[in-house]
């Protein structure tokens, strides 16, 4: 369904990446696509029950980055690890309705997420807390 509905070329699926600066950072990208300029970008797919989809559950207007914050964080993390600019989230609502959202890279958010993760890694994982 995704290949039929998405207006772009899907290049690969389920690729795992490791951050070039922090080898303990990783992300698995559901699907990758080429934008009109041929630049590879990230794609993510989520499923949602029609009863768990809507503004009260964090799902905003299609085409925006207004979707649940935990998915935004996951997608921003993926953009940080891969170094890419854009992530399309395809929400499969029910059995046959795909709604697309678009998230653009925010270097300030990625930097803050990375700093917190480095701190956690150093103070908890390496310290064996």
PDB file of C-alpha atoms in Angstrom, residues 14-68:
ATOM      1  CA  UNK A  14      14.622  -1.695   7.342  1.00  0.00           C
ATOM      2  CA  UNK A  15      18.178  -0.406   7.190  1.00  0.00           C
ATOM      3  CA  UNK A  16      20.114   0.064  10.439  1.00  0.00           C
ATOM      4  CA  UNK A  17      22.574   2.928  10.820  1.00  0.00           C
ATOM      5  CA  UNK A  18      25.229   3.754  13.412  1.00  0.00           C
ATOM      6  CA  UNK A  19      26.155   7.366  14.128  1.00  0.00           C
ATOM      7  CA  UNK A  20      29.570   8.379  12.778  1.00  0.00           C
ATOM      8  CA  UNK A  21      30.500  10.400  15.894  1.00  0.00           C
ATOM      9  CA  UNK A  22      28.934   8.237  18.612  1.00  0.00           C
ATOM     10  CA  UNK A  23      29.109   4.521  17.739  1.00  0.00           C
ATOM     11  CA  UNK A  24      26.708   3.715  20.596  1.00  0.00           C
ATOM     12  CA  UNK A  25      23.939   5.675  18.792  1.00  0.00           C
ATOM     13  CA  UNK A  26      21.939   3.692  16.237  1.00  0.00           C
ATOM     14  CA  UNK A  27      18.660   3.938  14.349  1.00  0.00           C
ATOM     15  CA  UNK A  28      16.674   1.605  12.142  1.00  0.00           C
ATOM     16  CA  UNK A  29      14.945   3.400   9.293  1.00  0.00           C
ATOM     17  CA  UNK A  30      11.724   1.742   8.110  1.00  0.00           C
ATOM     18  CA  UNK A  31      12.106   2.889   4.504  1.00  0.00           C
ATOM     19  CA  UNK A  32      14.256   5.273   2.505  1.00  0.00           C
ATOM     20  CA  UNK A  33      13.162   7.361  -0.418  1.00  0.00           C
ATOM     21  CA  UNK A  34      14.643   9.764  -2.941  1.00  0.00           C
ATOM     22  CA  UNK A  35      13.301  13.306  -3.006  1.00  0.00           C
ATOM     23  CA  UNK A  36      12.814  15.118  -6.358  1.00  0.00           C
ATOM     24  CA  UNK A  37      16.516  16.111  -6.344  1.00  0.00           C
ATOM     25  CA  UNK A  38      17.579  12.492  -5.822  1.00  0.00           C
ATOM     26  CA  UNK A  39      18.601  13.059  -2.192  1.00  0.00           C
ATOM     27  CA  UNK A  40      17.914  10.061   0.062  1.00  0.00           C
ATOM     28  CA  UNK A  41      15.585  10.781   3.000  1.00  0.00           C
ATOM     29  CA  UNK A  42      14.067   8.779   5.883  1.00  0.00           C
ATOM     30  CA  UNK A  43      10.618   7.202   6.071  1.00  0.00           C
ATOM     31  CA  UNK A  44       8.745   5.721   9.006  1.00  0.00           C
ATOM     32  CA  UNK A  45       5.519   3.728   9.117  1.00  0.00           C
ATOM     33  CA  UNK A  46       3.150   3.526  12.085  1.00  0.00           C
ATOM     34  CA  UNK A  47      -0.182   1.798  12.461  1.00  0.00           C
ATOM     35  CA  UNK A  48      -3.067   3.277  14.416  1.00  0.00           C
ATOM     36  CA  UNK A  49      -6.543   2.152  15.204  1.00  0.00           C
ATOM     37  CA  UNK A  50      -9.176   4.594  13.938  1.00  0.00           C
ATOM     38  CA  UNK A  51     -10.242   4.817  17.606  1.00  0.00           C
ATOM     39  CA  UNK A  52      -6.727   5.894  18.661  1.00  0.00           C
ATOM     40  CA  UNK A  53      -6.205   8.428  15.908  1.00  0.00           C
ATOM     41  CA  UNK A  54      -7.047  12.113  16.030  1.00  0.00           C
ATOM     42  CA  UNK A  55      -6.174  15.361  17.750  1.00  0.00           C
ATOM     43  CA  UNK A  56      -6.781  14.053  21.268  1.00  0.00           C
ATOM     44  CA  UNK A  57      -4.137  11.360  20.633  1.00  0.00           C
ATOM     45  CA  UNK A  58      -1.614  13.818  19.170  1.00  0.00           C
ATOM     46  CA  UNK A  59      -2.348  13.371  15.462  1.00  0.00           C
ATOM     47  CA  UNK A  60      -2.699  16.697  13.674  1.00  0.00           C
ATOM     48  CA  UNK A  61      -3.185  17.797  10.097  1.00  0.00           C
ATOM     49  CA  UNK A  62      -1.729  15.649   7.308  1.00  0.00           C
ATOM     50  CA  UNK A  63       1.448  17.002   5.727  1.00  0.00           C
ATOM     51  CA  UNK A  64       2.628  18.663   8.943  1.00  0.00           C
ATOM     52  CA  UNK A  65       4.984  17.563  11.716  1.00  0.00           C
ATOM     53  CA  UNK A  66       2.038  17.535  14.106  1.00  0.00           C
ATOM     54  CA  UNK A  67       2.003  13.915  15.256  1.00  0.00           C
ATOM     55  CA  UNK A  68       2.657  12.203  18.620  1.00  0.00           C
TER      56      UNK A  68
END
